[in-house]
Amino acid sequence: MGATIIVGGFWGDEGKGKIVAHVAYSDKPVIIARGGVGPNAGHTVEIDGQKFGVRMIPSGFVYKDAKLLIGAGVLVNPEVFLKEVELLKVADRARVDYRCAIIEPKHIEADKGSEHLSKKIGTTGTGCGPANVDRVNRVAKQAKDIPELKDFLTDVPLEVNQAIENGEFVLLEGSQGFGLSLYYGTYPYVTSKDTTASAIASDVGVGPTRVDDVIVVFKCFPTRVGAGPFPTEMPQEEAEKLGIVEYGTVTGRRRRIGYWDGEFARYSAMVNGATQVALTGVDKLDKECYGVTEWEKLTSKAKKFIEQVEEDVKVPVTLISTGPETKQIIDLRKEKL
Ligand code: GTP
Ligand code: IMP
Ligand code: MG
């Protein structure tokens, strides 16, 4: 069984939450562990008519038999974490690595109050950058220092690696996306950490030899929130005309939208070591594809587009998402792998 990593291939908001939820339901992981920066993320999961937006708890929470772990590399805002634990009723299975660094109100103030961060870079204002600065300066608090988190502490690498040793399946969930990586993204218009699959493995304490699959999620029309280069960006009016306008889960900001960028996708898949691609928003490409769950029922326009994606990225497209709901997906993993 082993471990699979799911990461974003563009600038975040590719629909990782939805893909994680689907893979969790179909592959039944014993653990879903989150890497990535922190509560700047907003994963959306829609299931059975209900819509959830999670910032700290892994988006696979909808699959009720999995333990939900937050890796040591992730920044934890205790208030956000505890609120989600209560809202989603996951106190019995949500755990935080005791070494996670803590976001305090002063970090949020510093993020929102800094002209450079909030205006020039266009951060989410969730305090992640300033908290990572304190972590690097070795003055940040850790989860083990916070009494309210006492009942939720664990050693994530121990749990994850033991499960893998036992032949169980573990799902590792990234956040943000390749273009926001501190190392490989469009610096300085990036987040405060690397966001590639290797970073996610490191965040949860899993060595590269333990990872079997990396699923990189791309959306047919890439999006970006905040400032920074976006080579294939389309004018807002064009997005309106196409009916594909989007708003951010955390900040409510309107997302900038662009056309498919094959060259960028290929580079992103390379650095992430992608073994599979999940493509979301195929219903935005062609409205007739909305909710389709079989390859044969896709329109020829959609099929051609997906074939082009495979040609660009040189990795098989195994998951094709045709709407926001978890069940609106074509899963070709059995046929293609
Ligand atoms: P980050 O961790 O913040 O990068 O987020 P994410 O990758 O989990 O994505 P997010 O949920 O922020 O944004 C994706 C949006 O697209 C959500 O509103 C989803 O419900 C929606 N979505 C996902 N897949 C599809 C799809 O195939 N079609 C359509 N129309 N919407 C989709
Ligand atoms: P920060 O991570 O809040 O410091 O923001 C830095 C940049 O990353 C900004 O452009 C944000 O809009 C972007 N960003 C951070 N997290 C996400 C995310 O989960 N989805 C999309 N963009 C994000
Ligand atoms: Mg998001």
Tab-separated table of C-alpha atoms and ligand atoms in Angstrom:
chain	number	residue	atom	x	y	z
A	1	MET	CA	0.000	0.000	0.000
A	2	GLY	CA	2.406	2.758	1.149
A	3	ALA	CA	2.026	6.509	0.871
A	4	THR	CA	0.535	8.814	-1.744
A	5	ILE	CA	1.124	12.578	-1.792
A	6	ILE	CA	-1.435	14.958	-3.312
A	7	VAL	CA	-0.163	18.452	-4.161
A	8	GLY	CA	-1.218	21.505	-6.146
A	9	GLY	CA	0.429	22.058	-9.517
A	10	PHE	CA	-0.418	25.716	-10.169
A	11	TRP	CA	-0.990	28.556	-7.638
A	12	GLY	CA	-3.195	26.741	-5.125
A	13	ASP	CA	-6.969	26.243	-5.135
A	14	GLU	CA	-6.692	23.548	-7.798
A	15	GLY	CA	-9.287	21.462	-5.972
A	16	LYS	CA	-6.955	19.362	-3.804
A	17	GLY	CA	-9.633	19.147	-1.129
A	18	LYS	CA	-12.056	17.462	-3.477
A	19	ILE	CA	-9.429	15.073	-4.899
A	20	VAL	CA	-8.223	14.115	-1.405
A	21	ALA	CA	-11.813	13.386	-0.355
A	22	HIS	CA	-12.378	11.139	-3.374
A	23	VAL	CA	-9.124	9.211	-2.926
A	24	ALA	CA	-9.861	8.828	0.794
A	25	TYR	CA	-13.267	7.284	0.077
A	26	SER	CA	-12.008	4.959	-2.611
A	27	ASP	CA	-8.633	3.898	-1.122
A	28	LYS	CA	-9.483	3.972	2.600
A	29	PRO	CA	-6.302	5.350	4.211
A	30	VAL	CA	-5.769	4.656	7.914
A	31	ILE	CA	-4.127	8.075	8.200
A	32	ILE	CA	-4.564	11.326	6.308
A	33	ALA	CA	-1.731	13.673	7.227
A	34	ARG	CA	-1.440	17.295	6.227
A	35	GLY	CA	1.698	19.111	5.184
A	36	GLY	CA	1.970	22.613	3.738
A	37	VAL	CA	2.234	26.068	5.252
A	38	GLY	CA	-0.705	26.435	7.649
A	39	PRO	CA	-4.156	28.031	7.926
A	40	ASN	CA	-3.525	30.229	4.875
A	41	ALA	CA	-4.942	27.223	2.993
A	42	GLY	CA	-8.635	26.844	2.326
A	43	HIS	CA	-9.665	23.439	1.063
A	44	THR	CA	-13.246	22.977	-0.077
A	45	VAL	CA	-15.046	19.662	0.195
A	46	GLU	CA	-18.591	19.177	-1.033
A	47	ILE	CA	-20.357	15.991	-0.157
A	48	ASP	CA	-24.020	14.941	-0.062
A	49	GLY	CA	-25.174	18.527	-0.509
A	50	GLN	CA	-22.982	19.859	2.312
A	51	LYS	CA	-20.082	22.236	1.733
A	52	PHE	CA	-17.077	22.531	4.078
A	53	GLY	CA	-14.109	24.900	3.939
A	54	VAL	CA	-11.217	23.670	6.072
A	55	ARG	CA	-8.009	25.486	6.924
A	56	MET	CA	-6.250	23.203	9.422
A	57	ILE	CA	-7.913	19.781	9.518
A	58	PRO	CA	-6.985	17.546	6.532
A	59	SER	CA	-9.715	17.711	3.898
A	60	GLY	CA	-10.001	13.938	3.964
A	61	PHE	CA	-11.942	14.300	7.256
A	62	VAL	CA	-15.134	13.306	5.415
A	63	TYR	CA	-13.792	9.736	5.343
A	64	LYS	CA	-14.614	8.775	8.905
A	65	ASP	CA	-12.229	5.853	9.476
A	66	ALA	CA	-9.004	7.822	8.997
A	67	LYS	CA	-6.888	9.472	11.663
A	68	LEU	CA	-6.332	13.135	10.790
A	69	LEU	CA	-2.805	14.318	11.496
A	70	ILE	CA	-1.060	17.662	11.100
A	71	GLY	CA	2.659	17.311	10.382
A	72	ALA	CA	5.418	19.111	12.295
A	73	GLY	CA	6.224	21.340	9.327
A	74	VAL	CA	2.771	22.947	9.414
A	75	LEU	CA	2.003	26.147	11.362
A	76	VAL	CA	-0.920	25.744	13.744
A	77	ASN	CA	-3.322	28.479	14.782
A	78	PRO	CA	-4.812	26.838	17.919
A	79	GLU	CA	-8.025	28.842	17.685
A	80	VAL	CA	-8.681	27.801	14.081
A	81	PHE	CA	-7.729	24.177	14.819
A	82	LEU	CA	-9.965	23.873	17.913
A	83	LYS	CA	-12.895	25.517	16.143
A	84	GLU	CA	-12.649	23.074	13.228
A	85	VAL	CA	-12.282	20.109	15.585
A	86	GLU	CA	-15.553	21.084	17.233
A	87	LEU	CA	-17.397	21.974	14.062
A	88	LEU	CA	-16.429	18.756	12.286
A	89	LYS	CA	-16.659	16.615	15.446
A	90	VAL	CA	-13.239	15.050	14.945
A	91	ALA	CA	-11.789	15.383	18.489
A	92	ASP	CA	-11.292	11.615	18.705
A	93	ARG	CA	-9.126	11.385	15.567
A	94	ALA	CA	-7.523	14.797	14.901
A	95	ARG	CA	-3.945	15.127	16.169
A	96	VAL	CA	-1.129	17.655	15.882
A	97	ASP	CA	2.589	16.942	15.915
A	98	TYR	CA	3.964	18.316	19.190
A	99	ARG	CA	6.645	20.211	17.251
A	100	CYS	CA	4.303	22.279	15.046
A	101	ALA	CA	5.084	25.992	15.371
A	102	ILE	CA	2.274	28.218	16.619
A	103	ILE	CA	0.665	31.248	14.997
A	104	GLU	CA	-0.067	33.905	17.623
A	105	PRO	CA	-2.195	37.058	17.268
A	106	LYS	CA	0.982	39.131	16.921
A	107	HIS	CA	1.853	37.212	13.741
A	108	ILE	CA	-1.527	37.977	12.216
A	109	GLU	CA	-1.121	41.651	13.151
A	110	ALA	CA	2.356	41.724	11.618
A	111	ASP	CA	1.075	40.073	8.418
A	112	LYS	CA	-1.898	42.417	8.006
A	113	GLY	CA	0.053	45.469	9.207
A	114	SER	CA	2.967	45.078	6.840
A	115	GLU	CA	2.606	47.100	3.658
A	116	HIS	CA	5.063	44.757	1.928
A	117	LEU	CA	3.208	41.560	2.853
A	118	SER	CA	-0.410	42.628	2.715
A	119	LYS	CA	-0.214	45.089	-0.187
A	120	LYS	CA	2.737	44.154	-2.377
A	121	ILE	CA	2.657	40.378	-2.025
A	122	GLY	CA	-1.053	40.162	-1.239
A	123	THR	CA	-0.790	37.558	1.517
A	124	THR	CA	-3.800	35.867	3.082
A	125	GLY	CA	-3.266	37.834	6.319
A	126	THR	CA	-3.292	34.650	8.402
A	127	GLY	CA	0.092	35.290	10.043
A	128	CYS	CA	1.927	32.455	8.315
A	129	GLY	CA	4.902	34.447	6.995
A	130	PRO	CA	5.708	36.187	10.323
A	131	ALA	CA	5.217	32.904	12.244
A	132	ASN	CA	7.681	31.125	9.954
A	133	VAL	CA	10.115	34.018	10.512
A	134	ASP	CA	9.904	33.376	14.271
A	135	ARG	CA	10.345	29.676	13.651
A	136	VAL	CA	13.504	30.300	11.645
A	137	ASN	CA	14.722	32.692	14.346
A	138	ARG	CA	14.024	29.859	16.813
A	139	VAL	CA	11.751	31.900	19.040
A	140	ALA	CA	8.362	30.456	17.995
A	141	LYS	CA	6.179	28.536	20.423
A	142	GLN	CA	5.484	24.904	19.636
A	143	ALA	CA	2.273	22.920	19.965
A	144	LYS	CA	3.595	21.243	23.126
A	145	ASP	CA	3.733	24.677	24.814
A	146	ILE	CA	-0.009	25.301	24.407
A	147	PRO	CA	-2.258	23.829	27.218
A	148	GLU	CA	-5.366	23.880	24.972
A	149	LEU	CA	-3.642	21.486	22.564
A	150	LYS	CA	-2.528	19.049	25.278
A	151	ASP	CA	-5.070	16.344	24.389
A	152	PHE	CA	-4.290	16.523	20.684
A	153	LEU	CA	-0.525	16.044	20.619
A	154	THR	CA	1.207	13.183	18.869
A	155	ASP	CA	4.375	12.165	17.052
A	156	VAL	CA	3.237	12.274	13.419
A	157	PRO	CA	6.309	10.621	11.811
A	158	LEU	CA	6.017	7.679	14.233
A	159	GLU	CA	2.335	7.177	13.455
A	160	VAL	CA	2.740	7.565	9.703
A	161	ASN	CA	5.836	5.396	9.335
A	162	GLN	CA	4.412	2.640	11.543
A	163	ALA	CA	1.282	2.523	9.402
A	164	ILE	CA	3.400	2.265	6.242
A	165	GLU	CA	5.533	-0.486	7.847
A	166	ASN	CA	2.312	-2.378	8.622
A	167	GLY	CA	1.372	-2.317	4.952
A	168	GLU	CA	-1.421	0.220	5.443
A	169	PHE	CA	-2.302	3.057	3.073
A	170	VAL	CA	-1.470	6.629	4.119
A	171	LEU	CA	-2.571	9.754	2.298
A	172	LEU	CA	-0.405	12.862	2.540
A	173	GLU	CA	-2.114	16.092	1.692
A	174	GLY	CA	-0.344	19.240	0.529
A	175	SER	CA	-1.651	22.782	0.429
A	176	GLN	CA	-0.988	25.849	-1.754
A	177	GLY	CA	0.611	25.065	-5.105
A	178	PHE	CA	3.845	24.846	-7.058
A	179	GLY	CA	3.797	28.480	-8.263
A	180	LEU	CA	3.636	29.644	-4.628
A	181	SER	CA	6.725	27.696	-3.538
A	182	LEU	CA	9.268	29.861	-1.756
A	183	TYR	CA	12.004	28.108	-3.771
A	184	TYR	CA	10.460	27.360	-7.167
A	185	GLY	CA	7.538	29.755	-7.438
A	186	THR	CA	7.297	33.295	-8.758
A	187	TYR	CA	9.471	34.848	-6.020
A	188	PRO	CA	8.873	37.214	-4.243
A	189	TYR	CA	5.156	36.621	-4.947
A	190	VAL	CA	5.113	33.331	-3.087
A	191	THR	CA	4.255	31.850	0.292
A	192	SER	CA	6.688	31.352	3.178
A	193	LYS	CA	7.776	27.743	2.449
A	194	ASP	CA	8.454	25.256	-0.285
A	195	THR	CA	5.202	23.628	-1.382
A	196	THR	CA	6.402	20.740	-3.544
A	197	ALA	CA	5.815	17.047	-2.841
A	198	SER	CA	9.255	16.685	-1.224
A	199	ALA	CA	8.372	19.452	1.235
A	200	ILE	CA	5.084	17.751	2.092
A	201	ALA	CA	6.935	14.483	2.808
A	202	SER	CA	9.358	16.391	5.028
A	203	ASP	CA	6.489	18.221	6.787
A	204	VAL	CA	5.006	14.938	7.965
A	205	GLY	CA	8.337	13.164	8.533
A	206	VAL	CA	8.240	10.607	5.739
A	207	GLY	CA	11.406	9.828	3.759
A	208	PRO	CA	11.355	9.928	-0.067
A	209	THR	CA	11.880	6.149	-0.276
A	210	ARG	CA	8.502	5.597	1.435
A	211	VAL	CA	6.416	7.504	-1.084
A	212	ASP	CA	4.880	5.466	-3.918
A	213	ASP	CA	2.759	7.990	-5.742
A	214	VAL	CA	2.598	11.732	-6.243
A	215	ILE	CA	-0.675	13.039	-7.639
A	216	VAL	CA	-0.331	16.597	-8.900
A	217	VAL	CA	-3.631	18.460	-9.183
A	218	PHE	CA	-4.120	20.917	-12.039
A	219	LYS	CA	-7.223	22.856	-12.960
A	220	CYS	CA	-8.216	23.382	-16.593
A	221	PHE	CA	-8.243	27.135	-16.010
A	222	PRO	CA	-5.461	27.939	-13.521
A	223	THR	CA	-6.176	30.603	-10.886
A	224	ARG	CA	-4.122	32.825	-8.643
A	225	VAL	CA	-5.032	35.072	-5.698
A	226	GLY	CA	-2.765	37.901	-4.640
A	227	ALA	CA	-0.107	39.614	-6.720
A	228	GLY	CA	2.518	38.112	-9.012
A	229	PRO	CA	3.208	36.969	-12.548
A	230	PHE	CA	0.541	34.907	-14.278
A	231	PRO	CA	1.600	34.457	-17.917
A	232	THR	CA	-1.680	33.024	-19.245
A	233	GLU	CA	-4.030	35.289	-17.243
A	234	MET	CA	-7.244	36.260	-19.048
A	235	PRO	CA	-9.117	39.574	-18.694
A	236	GLN	CA	-11.832	39.506	-15.996
A	237	GLU	CA	-14.525	40.099	-18.618
A	238	GLU	CA	-13.388	36.971	-20.433
A	239	ALA	CA	-13.773	34.892	-17.243
A	240	GLU	CA	-17.242	36.382	-16.749
A	241	LYS	CA	-18.200	35.578	-20.321
A	242	LEU	CA	-17.033	31.993	-19.866
A	243	GLY	CA	-18.930	31.781	-16.546
A	244	ILE	CA	-15.868	30.611	-14.605
A	245	VAL	CA	-15.468	33.355	-11.971
A	246	GLU	CA	-14.134	32.101	-8.585
A	247	TYR	CA	-13.709	33.507	-5.061
A	248	GLY	CA	-11.195	32.490	-2.355
A	249	THR	CA	-12.207	30.105	0.453
A	250	VAL	CA	-10.219	31.923	3.193
A	251	THR	CA	-10.130	35.535	2.063
A	252	GLY	CA	-13.196	35.787	-0.193
A	253	ARG	CA	-10.950	37.544	-2.724
A	254	ARG	CA	-11.762	37.149	-6.378
A	255	ARG	CA	-9.369	34.719	-8.019
A	256	ARG	CA	-7.456	35.760	-11.124
A	257	ILE	CA	-8.124	33.238	-13.889
A	258	GLY	CA	-6.018	32.098	-16.820
A	259	TYR	CA	-5.765	29.642	-19.681
A	260	TRP	CA	-4.060	26.252	-19.450
A	261	ASP	CA	-0.259	26.615	-19.310
A	262	GLY	CA	1.325	23.388	-20.575
A	263	GLU	CA	4.917	24.481	-20.133
A	264	PHE	CA	4.394	25.541	-16.529
A	265	ALA	CA	2.451	22.339	-15.807
A	266	ARG	CA	5.248	20.194	-17.185
A	267	TYR	CA	7.890	21.927	-15.078
A	268	SER	CA	5.671	21.670	-12.009
A	269	ALA	CA	5.075	17.934	-12.587
A	270	MET	CA	8.831	17.441	-13.009
A	271	VAL	CA	9.853	19.116	-9.735
A	272	ASN	CA	7.002	17.377	-7.895
A	273	GLY	CA	7.967	13.995	-9.323
A	274	ALA	CA	4.388	13.445	-10.457
A	275	THR	CA	3.326	9.870	-11.167
A	276	GLN	CA	-0.286	10.871	-11.883
A	277	VAL	CA	-2.235	14.006	-12.726
A	278	ALA	CA	-5.672	14.926	-11.400
A	279	LEU	CA	-7.440	17.465	-13.603
A	280	THR	CA	-10.276	19.521	-12.097
A	281	GLY	CA	-12.849	21.847	-13.594
A	282	VAL	CA	-13.452	19.884	-16.787
A	283	ASP	CA	-17.090	21.067	-16.511
A	284	LYS	CA	-15.749	24.628	-16.839
A	285	LEU	CA	-14.152	23.693	-20.128
A	286	ASP	CA	-17.379	22.298	-21.468
A	287	LYS	CA	-20.646	22.625	-19.529
A	288	GLU	CA	-21.916	19.371	-21.058
A	289	CYS	CA	-19.337	17.488	-18.985
A	290	TYR	CA	-20.844	18.569	-15.666
A	291	GLY	CA	-21.171	15.615	-13.312
A	292	VAL	CA	-19.985	13.029	-15.857
A	293	THR	CA	-18.469	9.926	-14.220
A	294	GLU	CA	-17.374	7.906	-17.278
A	295	TRP	CA	-14.696	8.709	-19.849
A	296	GLU	CA	-16.952	7.637	-22.743
A	297	LYS	CA	-19.514	10.279	-21.778
A	298	LEU	CA	-17.092	13.206	-21.995
A	299	THR	CA	-17.428	15.432	-25.052
A	300	SER	CA	-14.746	15.182	-27.732
A	301	LYS	CA	-13.642	18.719	-26.813
A	302	ALA	CA	-12.926	17.573	-23.243
A	303	LYS	CA	-11.222	14.353	-24.363
A	304	LYS	CA	-8.963	16.302	-26.732
A	305	PHE	CA	-8.070	18.747	-23.973
A	306	ILE	CA	-7.175	15.925	-21.575
A	307	GLU	CA	-5.051	14.244	-24.239
A	308	GLN	CA	-3.256	17.564	-24.737
A	309	VAL	CA	-2.636	17.790	-20.971
A	310	GLU	CA	-1.046	14.322	-21.029
A	311	GLU	CA	1.118	15.336	-23.955
A	312	ASP	CA	2.211	18.536	-22.184
A	313	VAL	CA	2.866	17.011	-18.790
A	314	LYS	CA	4.063	13.549	-19.887
A	315	VAL	CA	2.218	11.949	-16.977
A	316	PRO	CA	-1.091	10.037	-17.164
A	317	VAL	CA	-4.260	11.929	-16.218
A	318	THR	CA	-5.909	9.405	-13.905
A	319	LEU	CA	-8.515	11.531	-12.109
A	320	ILE	CA	-10.867	13.836	-13.988
A	321	SER	CA	-13.094	16.091	-11.914
A	322	THR	CA	-16.346	17.269	-13.494
A	323	GLY	CA	-17.860	19.318	-10.671
A	324	PRO	CA	-17.313	20.383	-7.054
A	325	GLU	CA	-19.145	17.420	-5.491
A	326	THR	CA	-16.890	14.518	-4.395
A	327	LYS	CA	-18.755	11.992	-6.537
A	328	GLN	CA	-18.430	14.074	-9.724
A	329	ILE	CA	-15.249	12.378	-10.891
A	330	ILE	CA	-13.901	9.918	-13.456
A	331	ASP	CA	-11.366	7.605	-11.825
A	332	LEU	CA	-9.125	5.929	-14.429
A	333	ARG	CA	-6.450	4.685	-12.040
A	334	LYS	CA	-7.331	1.012	-12.534
A	335	GLU	CA	-7.261	1.285	-16.323
A	336	LYS	CA	-4.170	3.465	-16.665
A	337	LEU	CA	-1.741	2.231	-14.014
B	1	GTP	P1	-5.747	25.279	-1.256
B	1	GTP	O1	-5.220	24.307	-0.268
B	1	GTP	O2	-6.183	26.573	-0.619
B	1	GTP	O3	-4.788	25.543	-2.359
B	1	GTP	O4	-7.177	24.764	-1.894
B	1	GTP	P2	-7.751	23.562	-2.771
B	1	GTP	O5	-6.767	23.105	-3.783
B	1	GTP	O6	-8.289	22.508	-1.876
B	1	GTP	O7	-8.926	24.249	-3.585
B	1	GTP	P3	-10.151	25.155	-3.095
B	1	GTP	O8	-11.086	24.268	-2.404
B	1	GTP	O9	-9.692	26.366	-2.429
B	1	GTP	O10	-10.734	25.645	-4.515
B	1	GTP	C1	-11.227	24.827	-5.484
B	1	GTP	C2	-12.679	25.226	-5.783
B	1	GTP	O11	-13.109	24.524	-6.949
B	1	GTP	C3	-13.654	24.830	-4.690
B	1	GTP	O12	-14.687	25.759	-4.646
B	1	GTP	C4	-14.152	23.459	-5.142
B	1	GTP	O13	-15.430	23.144	-4.632
B	1	GTP	C5	-14.202	23.658	-6.638
B	1	GTP	N1	-13.980	22.468	-7.460
B	1	GTP	C6	-13.151	21.413	-7.274
B	1	GTP	N2	-13.192	20.581	-8.329
B	1	GTP	C7	-14.060	21.130	-9.212
B	1	GTP	C8	-14.537	20.764	-10.513
B	1	GTP	O14	-14.143	19.758	-11.089
B	1	GTP	N3	-15.453	21.580	-11.106
B	1	GTP	C9	-15.899	22.720	-10.514
B	1	GTP	N4	-16.785	23.454	-11.160
B	1	GTP	N5	-15.462	23.118	-9.302
B	1	GTP	C10	-14.568	22.335	-8.675
B	2	IMP	P1	0.687	33.835	2.543
B	2	IMP	O1	0.898	32.373	2.369
B	2	IMP	O2	-0.548	34.177	3.316
B	2	IMP	O3	1.924	34.518	3.065
B	2	IMP	O4	0.437	34.476	1.089
B	2	IMP	C1	1.460	34.514	0.099
B	2	IMP	C2	0.864	34.265	-1.283
B	2	IMP	O5	0.371	32.935	-1.354
B	2	IMP	C3	-0.345	35.147	-1.628
B	2	IMP	O6	-0.321	35.399	-3.027
B	2	IMP	C4	-1.538	34.291	-1.275
B	2	IMP	O7	-2.673	34.658	-2.006
B	2	IMP	C5	-1.009	32.928	-1.693
B	2	IMP	N1	-1.633	31.786	-0.975
B	2	IMP	C6	-1.304	31.308	0.235
B	2	IMP	N2	-2.050	30.239	0.557
B	2	IMP	C7	-2.872	30.028	-0.497
B	2	IMP	C8	-3.865	29.040	-0.789
B	2	IMP	O8	-4.140	28.123	-0.011
B	2	IMP	N3	-4.488	29.159	-1.985
B	2	IMP	C9	-4.178	30.125	-2.865
B	2	IMP	N4	-3.260	31.070	-2.649
B	2	IMP	C10	-2.602	31.019	-1.471
B	3	MG	MG	-7.971	27.052	-1.431
